[in-house]
Coordinates of C-alpha atoms and ligand atoms in Angstrom, one line a residue:
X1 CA 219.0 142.1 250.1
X2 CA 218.3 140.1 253.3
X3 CA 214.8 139.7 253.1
X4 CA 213.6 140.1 256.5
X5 CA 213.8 143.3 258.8
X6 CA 212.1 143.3 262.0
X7 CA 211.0 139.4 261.8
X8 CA 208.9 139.8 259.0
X9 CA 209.2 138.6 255.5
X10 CA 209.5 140.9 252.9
X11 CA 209.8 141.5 249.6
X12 CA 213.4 140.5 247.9
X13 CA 214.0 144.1 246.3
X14 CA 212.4 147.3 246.1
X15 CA 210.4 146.9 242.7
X16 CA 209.3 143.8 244.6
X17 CA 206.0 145.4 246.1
X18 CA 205.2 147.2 242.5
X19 CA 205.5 144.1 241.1
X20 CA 203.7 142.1 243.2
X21 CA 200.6 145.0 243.9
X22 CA 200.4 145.8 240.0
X23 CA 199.8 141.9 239.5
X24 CA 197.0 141.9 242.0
X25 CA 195.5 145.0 240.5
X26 CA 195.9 143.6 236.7
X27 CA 193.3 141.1 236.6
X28 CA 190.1 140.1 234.3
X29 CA 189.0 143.0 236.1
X30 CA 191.0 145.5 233.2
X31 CA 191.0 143.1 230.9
X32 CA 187.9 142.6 230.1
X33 CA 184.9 144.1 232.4
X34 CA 186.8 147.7 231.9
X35 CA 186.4 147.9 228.2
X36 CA 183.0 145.9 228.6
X37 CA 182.0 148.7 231.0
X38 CA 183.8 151.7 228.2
X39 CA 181.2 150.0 226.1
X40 CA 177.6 150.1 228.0
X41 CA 178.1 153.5 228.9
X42 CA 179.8 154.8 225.7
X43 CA 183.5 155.8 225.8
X44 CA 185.4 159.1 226.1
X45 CA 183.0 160.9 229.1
X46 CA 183.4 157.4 231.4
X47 CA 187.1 156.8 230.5
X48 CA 187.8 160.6 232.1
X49 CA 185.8 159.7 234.9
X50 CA 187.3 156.4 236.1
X51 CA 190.6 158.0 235.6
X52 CA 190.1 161.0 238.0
X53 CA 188.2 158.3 240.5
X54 CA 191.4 156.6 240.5
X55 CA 193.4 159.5 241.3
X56 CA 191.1 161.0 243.9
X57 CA 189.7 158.1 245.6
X58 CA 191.6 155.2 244.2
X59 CA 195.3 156.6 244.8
X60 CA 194.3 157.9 248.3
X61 CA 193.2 154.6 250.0
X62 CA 195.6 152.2 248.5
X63 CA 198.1 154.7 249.9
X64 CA 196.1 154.4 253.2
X65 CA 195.6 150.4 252.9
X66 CA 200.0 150.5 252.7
X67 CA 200.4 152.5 255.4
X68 CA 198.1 150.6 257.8
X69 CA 200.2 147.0 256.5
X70 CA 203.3 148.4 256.5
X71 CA 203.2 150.1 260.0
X72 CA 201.8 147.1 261.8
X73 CA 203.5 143.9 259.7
X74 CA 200.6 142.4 259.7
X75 CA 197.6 140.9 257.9
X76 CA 194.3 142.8 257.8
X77 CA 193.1 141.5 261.1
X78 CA 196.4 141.5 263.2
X79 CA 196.8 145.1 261.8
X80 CA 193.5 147.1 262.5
X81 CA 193.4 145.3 266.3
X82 CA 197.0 146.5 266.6
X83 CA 196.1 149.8 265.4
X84 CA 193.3 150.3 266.4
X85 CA 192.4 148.2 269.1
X86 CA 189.7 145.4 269.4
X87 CA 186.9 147.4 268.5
X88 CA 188.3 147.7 264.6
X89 CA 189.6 144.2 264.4
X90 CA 186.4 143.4 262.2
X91 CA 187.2 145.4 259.2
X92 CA 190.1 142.8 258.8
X93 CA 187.5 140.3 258.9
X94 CA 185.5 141.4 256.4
X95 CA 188.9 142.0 254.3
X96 CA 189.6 137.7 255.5
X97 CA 185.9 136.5 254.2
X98 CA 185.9 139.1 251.4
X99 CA 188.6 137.2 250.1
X100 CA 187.7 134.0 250.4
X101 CA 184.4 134.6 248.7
X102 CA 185.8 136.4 245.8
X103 CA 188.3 134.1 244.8
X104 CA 185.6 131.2 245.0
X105 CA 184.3 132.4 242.0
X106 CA 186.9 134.7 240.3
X107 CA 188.7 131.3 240.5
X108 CA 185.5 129.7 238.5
X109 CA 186.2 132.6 235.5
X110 CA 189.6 132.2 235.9
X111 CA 189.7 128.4 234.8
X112 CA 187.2 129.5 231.8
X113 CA 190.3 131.0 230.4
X114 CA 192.6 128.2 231.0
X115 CA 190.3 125.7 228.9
X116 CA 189.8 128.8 225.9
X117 CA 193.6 128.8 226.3
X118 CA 193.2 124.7 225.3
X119 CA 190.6 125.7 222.8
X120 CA 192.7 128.0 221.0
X121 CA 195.4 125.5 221.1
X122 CA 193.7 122.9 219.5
X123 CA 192.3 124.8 217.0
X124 CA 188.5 124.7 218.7
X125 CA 187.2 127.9 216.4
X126 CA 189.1 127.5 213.3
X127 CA 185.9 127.8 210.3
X128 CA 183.4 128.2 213.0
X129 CA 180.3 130.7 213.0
X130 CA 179.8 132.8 215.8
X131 CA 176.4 130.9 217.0
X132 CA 178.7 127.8 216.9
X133 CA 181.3 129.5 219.1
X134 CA 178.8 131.0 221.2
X135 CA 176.8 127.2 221.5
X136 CA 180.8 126.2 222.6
X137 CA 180.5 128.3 225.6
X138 CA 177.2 127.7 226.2
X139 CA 177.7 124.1 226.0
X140 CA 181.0 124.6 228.5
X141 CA 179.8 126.4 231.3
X142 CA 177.0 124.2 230.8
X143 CA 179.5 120.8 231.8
X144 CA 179.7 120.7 235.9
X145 CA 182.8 118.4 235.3
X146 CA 184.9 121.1 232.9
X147 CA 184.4 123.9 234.7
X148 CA 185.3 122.4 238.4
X149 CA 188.6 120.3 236.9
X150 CA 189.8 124.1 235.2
X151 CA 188.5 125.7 238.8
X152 CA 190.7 123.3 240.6
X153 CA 193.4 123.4 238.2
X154 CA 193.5 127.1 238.6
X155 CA 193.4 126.9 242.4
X156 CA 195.8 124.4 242.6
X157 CA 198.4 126.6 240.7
X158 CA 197.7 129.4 243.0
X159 CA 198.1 127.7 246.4
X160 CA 201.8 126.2 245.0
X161 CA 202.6 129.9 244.1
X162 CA 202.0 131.5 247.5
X163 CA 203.0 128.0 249.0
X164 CA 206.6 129.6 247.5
X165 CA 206.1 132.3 249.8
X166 CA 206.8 136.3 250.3
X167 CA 209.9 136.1 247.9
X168 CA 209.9 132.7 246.0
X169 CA 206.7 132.6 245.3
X170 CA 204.7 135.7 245.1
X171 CA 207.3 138.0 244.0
X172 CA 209.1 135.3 241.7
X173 CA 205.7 134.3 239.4
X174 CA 205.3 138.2 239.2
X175 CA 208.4 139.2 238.0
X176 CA 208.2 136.5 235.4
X177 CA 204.9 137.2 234.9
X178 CA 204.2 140.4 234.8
X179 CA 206.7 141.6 232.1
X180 CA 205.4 138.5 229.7
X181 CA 202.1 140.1 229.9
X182 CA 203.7 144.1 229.0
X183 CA 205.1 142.7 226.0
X184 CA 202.2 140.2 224.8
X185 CA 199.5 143.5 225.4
X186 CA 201.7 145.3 223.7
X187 CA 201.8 143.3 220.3
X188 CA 198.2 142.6 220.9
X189 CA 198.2 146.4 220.4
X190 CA 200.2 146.9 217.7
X191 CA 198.1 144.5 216.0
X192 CA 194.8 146.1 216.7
X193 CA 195.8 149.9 216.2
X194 CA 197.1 148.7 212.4
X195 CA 193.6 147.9 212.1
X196 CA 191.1 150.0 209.8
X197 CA 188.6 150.9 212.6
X198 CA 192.2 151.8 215.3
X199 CA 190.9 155.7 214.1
X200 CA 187.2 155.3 215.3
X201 CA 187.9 153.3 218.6
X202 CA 190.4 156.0 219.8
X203 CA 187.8 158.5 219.2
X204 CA 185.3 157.2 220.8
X205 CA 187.7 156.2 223.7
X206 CA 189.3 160.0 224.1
X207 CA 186.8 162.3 223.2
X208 CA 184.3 162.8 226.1
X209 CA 181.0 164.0 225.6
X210 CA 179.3 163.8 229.4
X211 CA 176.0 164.5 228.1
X212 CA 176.0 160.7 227.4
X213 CA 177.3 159.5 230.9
X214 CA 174.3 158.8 233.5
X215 CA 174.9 158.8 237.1
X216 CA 174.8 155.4 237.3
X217 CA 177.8 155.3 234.4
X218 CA 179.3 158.1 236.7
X219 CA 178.9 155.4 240.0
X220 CA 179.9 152.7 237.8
X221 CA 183.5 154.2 236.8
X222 CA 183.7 155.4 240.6
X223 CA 182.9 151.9 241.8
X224 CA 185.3 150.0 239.2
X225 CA 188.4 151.8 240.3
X226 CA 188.0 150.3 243.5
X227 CA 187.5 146.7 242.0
X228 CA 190.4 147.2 239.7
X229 CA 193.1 148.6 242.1
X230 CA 192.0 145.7 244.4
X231 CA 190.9 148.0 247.4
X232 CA 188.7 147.2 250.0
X233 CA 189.4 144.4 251.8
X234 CA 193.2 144.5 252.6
X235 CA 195.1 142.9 250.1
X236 CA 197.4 146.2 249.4
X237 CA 197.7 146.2 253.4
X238 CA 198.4 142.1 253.3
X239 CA 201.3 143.5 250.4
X240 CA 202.3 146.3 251.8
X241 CA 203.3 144.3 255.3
X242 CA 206.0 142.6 253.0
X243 CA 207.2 146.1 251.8
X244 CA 211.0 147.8 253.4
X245 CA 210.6 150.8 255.9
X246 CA 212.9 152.8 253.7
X247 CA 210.5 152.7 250.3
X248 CA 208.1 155.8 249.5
X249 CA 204.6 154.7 250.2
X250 CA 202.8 157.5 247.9
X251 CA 205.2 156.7 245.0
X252 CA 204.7 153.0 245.2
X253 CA 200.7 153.5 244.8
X254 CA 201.0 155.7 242.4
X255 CA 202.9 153.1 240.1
X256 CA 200.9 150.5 240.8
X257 CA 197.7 152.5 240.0
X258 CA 199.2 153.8 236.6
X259 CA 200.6 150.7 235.6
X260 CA 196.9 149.4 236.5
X261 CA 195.0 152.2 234.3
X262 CA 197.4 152.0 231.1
X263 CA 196.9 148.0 231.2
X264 CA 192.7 148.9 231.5
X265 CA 193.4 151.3 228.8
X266 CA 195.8 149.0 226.9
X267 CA 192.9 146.2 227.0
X268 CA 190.6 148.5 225.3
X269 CA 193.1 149.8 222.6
X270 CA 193.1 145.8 222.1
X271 CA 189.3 145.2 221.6
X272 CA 188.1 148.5 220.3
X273 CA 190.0 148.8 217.1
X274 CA 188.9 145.0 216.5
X275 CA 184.9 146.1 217.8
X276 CA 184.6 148.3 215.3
X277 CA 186.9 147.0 212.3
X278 CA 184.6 144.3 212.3
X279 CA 181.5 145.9 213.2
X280 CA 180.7 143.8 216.1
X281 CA 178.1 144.2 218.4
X282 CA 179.2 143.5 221.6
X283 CA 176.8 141.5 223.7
X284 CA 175.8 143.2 227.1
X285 CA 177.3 139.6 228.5
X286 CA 180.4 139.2 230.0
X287 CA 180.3 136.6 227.5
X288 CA 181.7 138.9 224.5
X289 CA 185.7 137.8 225.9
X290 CA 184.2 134.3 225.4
X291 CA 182.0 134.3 222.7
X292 CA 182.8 137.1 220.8
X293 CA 186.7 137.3 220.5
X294 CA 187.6 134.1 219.2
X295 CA 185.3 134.4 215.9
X296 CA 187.4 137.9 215.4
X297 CA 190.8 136.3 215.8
X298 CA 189.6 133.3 213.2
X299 CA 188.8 135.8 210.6
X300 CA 192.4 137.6 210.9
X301 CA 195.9 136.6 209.5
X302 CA 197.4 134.9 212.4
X303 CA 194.5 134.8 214.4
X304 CA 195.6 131.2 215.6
X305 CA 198.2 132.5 217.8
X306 CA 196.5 136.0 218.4
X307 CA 193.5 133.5 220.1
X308 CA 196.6 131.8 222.5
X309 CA 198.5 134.6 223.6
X310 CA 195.3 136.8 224.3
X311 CA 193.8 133.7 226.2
X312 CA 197.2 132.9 227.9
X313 CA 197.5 136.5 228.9
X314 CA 194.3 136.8 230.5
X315 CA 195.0 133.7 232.5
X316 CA 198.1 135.4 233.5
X317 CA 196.3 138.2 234.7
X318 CA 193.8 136.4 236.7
X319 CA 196.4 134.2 238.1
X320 CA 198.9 137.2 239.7
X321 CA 195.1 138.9 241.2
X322 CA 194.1 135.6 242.8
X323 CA 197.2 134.9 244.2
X324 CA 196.9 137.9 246.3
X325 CA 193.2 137.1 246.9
X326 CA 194.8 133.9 248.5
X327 CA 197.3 135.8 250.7
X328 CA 195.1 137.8 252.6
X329 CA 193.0 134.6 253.6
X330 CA 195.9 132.5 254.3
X331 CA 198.2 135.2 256.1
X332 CA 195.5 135.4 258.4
X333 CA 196.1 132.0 259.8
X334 CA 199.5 132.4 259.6
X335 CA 199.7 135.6 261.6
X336 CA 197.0 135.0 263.7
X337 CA 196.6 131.5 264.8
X338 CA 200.1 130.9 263.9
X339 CA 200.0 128.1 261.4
X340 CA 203.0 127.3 259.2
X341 CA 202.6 128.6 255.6
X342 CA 201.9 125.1 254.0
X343 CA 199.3 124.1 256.6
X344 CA 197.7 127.5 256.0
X345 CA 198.1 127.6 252.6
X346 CA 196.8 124.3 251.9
X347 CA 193.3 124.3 254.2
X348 CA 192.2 127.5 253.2
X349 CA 192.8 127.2 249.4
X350 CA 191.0 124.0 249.9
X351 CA 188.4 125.4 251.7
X352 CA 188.2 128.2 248.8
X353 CA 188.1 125.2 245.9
X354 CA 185.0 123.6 247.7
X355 CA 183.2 126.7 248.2
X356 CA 183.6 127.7 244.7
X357 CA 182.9 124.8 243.0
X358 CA 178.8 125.8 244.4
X359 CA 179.7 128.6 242.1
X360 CA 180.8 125.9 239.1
X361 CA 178.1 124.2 239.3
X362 CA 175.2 126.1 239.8
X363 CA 173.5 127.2 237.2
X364 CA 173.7 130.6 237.8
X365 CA 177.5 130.3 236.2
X366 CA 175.5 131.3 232.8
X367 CA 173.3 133.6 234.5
X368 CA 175.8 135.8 236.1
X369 CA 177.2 135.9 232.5
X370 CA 174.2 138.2 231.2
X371 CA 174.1 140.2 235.0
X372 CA 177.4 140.4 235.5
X373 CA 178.0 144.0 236.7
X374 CA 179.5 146.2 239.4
X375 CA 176.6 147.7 240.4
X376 CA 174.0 145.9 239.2
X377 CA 171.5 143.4 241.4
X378 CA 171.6 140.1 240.4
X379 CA 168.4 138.8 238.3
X380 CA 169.1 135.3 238.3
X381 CA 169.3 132.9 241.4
X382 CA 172.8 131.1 241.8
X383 CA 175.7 131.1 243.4
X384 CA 178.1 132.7 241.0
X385 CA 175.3 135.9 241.0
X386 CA 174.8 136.1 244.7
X387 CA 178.4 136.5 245.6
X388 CA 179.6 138.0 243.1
X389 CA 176.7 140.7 244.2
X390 CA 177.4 141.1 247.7
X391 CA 181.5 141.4 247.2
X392 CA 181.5 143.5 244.7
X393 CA 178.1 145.8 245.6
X394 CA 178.8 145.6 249.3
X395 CA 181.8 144.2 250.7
X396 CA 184.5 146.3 249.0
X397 CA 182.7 149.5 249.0
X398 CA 182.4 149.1 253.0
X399 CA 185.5 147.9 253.4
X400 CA 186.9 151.0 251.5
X401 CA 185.1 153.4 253.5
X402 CA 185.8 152.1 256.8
X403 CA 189.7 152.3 255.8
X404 CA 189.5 155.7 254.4
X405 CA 187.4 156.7 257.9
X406 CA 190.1 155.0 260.0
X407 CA 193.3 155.7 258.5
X408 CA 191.9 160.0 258.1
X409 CA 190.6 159.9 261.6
X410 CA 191.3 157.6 263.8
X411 CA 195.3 157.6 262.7
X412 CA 197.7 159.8 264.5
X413 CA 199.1 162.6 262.3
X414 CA 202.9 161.8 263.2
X415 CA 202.1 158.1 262.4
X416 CA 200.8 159.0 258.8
X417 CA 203.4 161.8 258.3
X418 CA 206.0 159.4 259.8
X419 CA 205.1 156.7 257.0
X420 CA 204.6 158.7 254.3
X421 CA 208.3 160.5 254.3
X422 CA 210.3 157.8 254.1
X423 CA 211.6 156.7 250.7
X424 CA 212.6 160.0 249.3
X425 CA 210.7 162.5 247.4
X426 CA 207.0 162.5 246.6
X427 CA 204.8 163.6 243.5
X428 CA 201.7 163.3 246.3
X429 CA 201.5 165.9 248.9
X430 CA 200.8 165.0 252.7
X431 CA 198.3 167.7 253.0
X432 CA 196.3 166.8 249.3
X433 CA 195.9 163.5 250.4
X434 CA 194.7 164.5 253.9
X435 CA 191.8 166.3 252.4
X436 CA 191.3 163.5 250.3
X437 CA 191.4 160.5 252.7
X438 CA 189.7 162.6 255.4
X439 CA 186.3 164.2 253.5
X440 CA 186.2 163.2 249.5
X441 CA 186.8 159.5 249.6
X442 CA 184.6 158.6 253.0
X443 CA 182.2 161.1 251.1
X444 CA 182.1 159.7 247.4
X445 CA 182.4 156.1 248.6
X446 CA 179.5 156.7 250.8
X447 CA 177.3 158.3 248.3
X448 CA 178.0 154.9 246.3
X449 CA 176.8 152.3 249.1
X450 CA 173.9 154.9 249.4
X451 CA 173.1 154.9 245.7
X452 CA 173.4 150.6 245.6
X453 CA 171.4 150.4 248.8
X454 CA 168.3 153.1 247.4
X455 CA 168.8 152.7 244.1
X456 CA 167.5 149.7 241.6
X457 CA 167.8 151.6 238.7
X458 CA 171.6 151.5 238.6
X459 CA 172.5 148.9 235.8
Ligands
LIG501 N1 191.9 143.8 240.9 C1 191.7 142.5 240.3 C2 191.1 142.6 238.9 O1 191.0 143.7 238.4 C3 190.8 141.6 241.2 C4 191.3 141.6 242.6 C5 192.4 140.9 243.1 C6 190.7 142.2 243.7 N2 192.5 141.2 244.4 C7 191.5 141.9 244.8 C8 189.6 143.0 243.8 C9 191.1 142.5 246.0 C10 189.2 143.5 245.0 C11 190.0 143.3 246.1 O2 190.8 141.6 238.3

């Protein structure tokens, strides 16, 4: 399949843009702050919820984000001047700087899992007590020099992928990738459902009881399907510029975002049978991936190589996400001020390792650990807390309003229907996701920005 069609790269086959979108959407983000969040606000009743906010918010706006990147073959800036005029060109700046700021740090978390990928390897937990695996962490994020060489080990592999480019790079590591991590989730899950507590964690996964879900569970399972289908600041706009005219835009975002929720699910199928077999307290730290799972893989047959693969597949993970962090920042330059890929590529990926490494090495790195949530405020100074704060409580959610108010108003109704009947038949209606792009996303996402501007209380 030639790969370019009106002078713009694109995607070497049609499963190219699932791939590529699922891998962004597949990050630490189900694997481990999805059960962690299951688990603070207790199962079943915020499982349900965060699966309808992915259908009725979630679904809506990535198909919004596609059509806005796919109509204009361009990056997020390029795209809402040309659709929009000058007067909208900002929202793909915040999408450019929301990028670079989360991949500074998400990059950071990232290389923690390279070096617990070395640590399984060389047998660091074997006969160690949890307050000894726990002082290994502590004692890691703790050493400026460790956690900036895995930060720029983890940037560096990113840049050379989306150095390969649209086809070779992106869509290549995501095709190899992407499958390796199916199968590796799915043993992990085999394992942990032959487990003696598998019965408990499925209950308390699938049976809802919304007497014990607070509003701020309710906003937190809202806000997370925006963080987990990676909407907000134009990186399924950035993908979806790569993606062929003749390909079903609803269909395509519908994929992505159920290949995204069974993986979230997936993850906690993996952890929750293992929680409760072994009767483990999960800290309220985003610390339990860290600290918690490797002293529950010692203590079962095989747990050696259960430690790697798990570690390897959430680097993986993390690695597919930030390369499409990467791409919106860097196709910027390239569509914008018309720098090669390399050049682009290159400065701004080194521009990202630099600003991140404030978030390697300030102390707040350990601090963020014991605040890290969605829509929590940030109790610790540090860098790591600060922007991890404003991106996730304020960037996105902004950025995913303003793209649900543009693409339900401001959008011609021939130029949506026009892009969302090619590609064959649909399982989403033009006229359901009118209502829903128009009035219940701009609505709900609003109330949330409200509720984290007004109110303290949500953690
Ligand atoms: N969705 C990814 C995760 O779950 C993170 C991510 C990648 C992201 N690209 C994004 C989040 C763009 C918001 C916007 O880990």
């Amino acid at each position: 399949m030639n790969s370019t069609e009106n002078g713009r790269e694109k995607w070497g086959s049609k499963i190219g843009f699932i791939l590529a979108a699922a891998g962004s959407a597949i990050g630490l983000g189900n694997l481990w702050k999805f059960p962690y969040m299951t688990y603070t606000n207790d199962g079943g009743a915020f499982v349900l919820t965060y699966l309808m906010a992915i259908l009725a918010i979630g679904v809506p706006i990535m198909i919004a984000e596609i059509i806005i990147g796919r109509r204009t073959q361009l990056s997020p800036v390029g795209a809402m001047t040309k659709l929009g005029g000058k007067r909208w060109s900002w929202l793909g700046w915040l999408g450019v700087i929301t990028g670079f700021i989360i991949l500074s740090y998400y990059s950071v978390v990232a290389g923690w899992t390279l070096e617990y990928v070395v640590k399984s390897i060389t047998g660091a937990f074997i006969d160690k007590s949890p307050d000894q695996v726990t002082q290994q962490f502590v004692d890691f994020v703790s050493d400026p020099f460790r956690q900036v060489f895995w930060h720029a080990l983890f940037m560096g592999i990113t840049m050379f992928l989306v150095l390969g480019g649209v086809k070779g790079g992106i869509e290549r590591s995501a095709r190899i990738l992407m499958p390796i991590l199916f199968i590796i989730i799915l043993i992990l899950v085999a394992v942990s459902l032959s487990m003696e507590g598998a019965g408990r964690a499925i209950t308390f996964l699938f049976r809802p009881n919304f007497s014990e879900l607070s509003g701020a569970g309710f906003l937190e399972a809202l806000g997370h399907a925006f963080f987990s289908l990676s909407l907000g600041m134009g990186a399924m706009m950035t993908y979806g510029s790569y993606m062929h005219k003749n390909e079903s835009i609803p269909n395509a975002a519908l994929t992505v975002s159920l290949l995204d929720t069974v993986i979230a699910i997936l993850a906690c199928l993996i952890i929750f049978p293992i929680v409760m077999t072994f009767d483990l307290e999960p800290t309220k730290s985003a610390g339990i991936l860290f600290t918690t799972l490797p002293v529950v893989f010692m203590q079962m047959p095989g747990g050696y190589y259960f430690s790697i693969l798990f570690f390897t597949l959430v680097a993986f993970a993390a690695l597919t996400s930030a390369i499409s962090l990467l791409e919106v920042v860097a196709s910027y330059f390239i569509d914008e001020l018309n720098w090669n890929r390399k050049k682009s590529t290159l400065i701004t990926g080194g521009a990202i390792f630099l600003f991140g490494t404030l978030s390697a090495l300030s102390n707040g790195a350990v601090g963020w650990l014991s605040n890290f949530n969605f829509w929590g405020r940030p109790t610790t100074a540090g860098f790591f807390n600060t922007f991890d704060y404003l991106a996730s409580n304020y960037l996105l959610p902004i950025g995913g309003l303003f793209i649900a108010i543009f693409t339900g108003w401001i959008l011609t109704k021939s130029l949506k229907e026009e892009e969302l009947s090619t590609g064959g038949k649909t399982y989403f209606k033009y006229s359901v996701w009118d209502v829903l792009i128009k009035y219940f996303a701009p609505v709900a996402v609003g109330i949330i920005i409200l509720a984290v501007l007004l109110g303290k209380e949500f953690q």
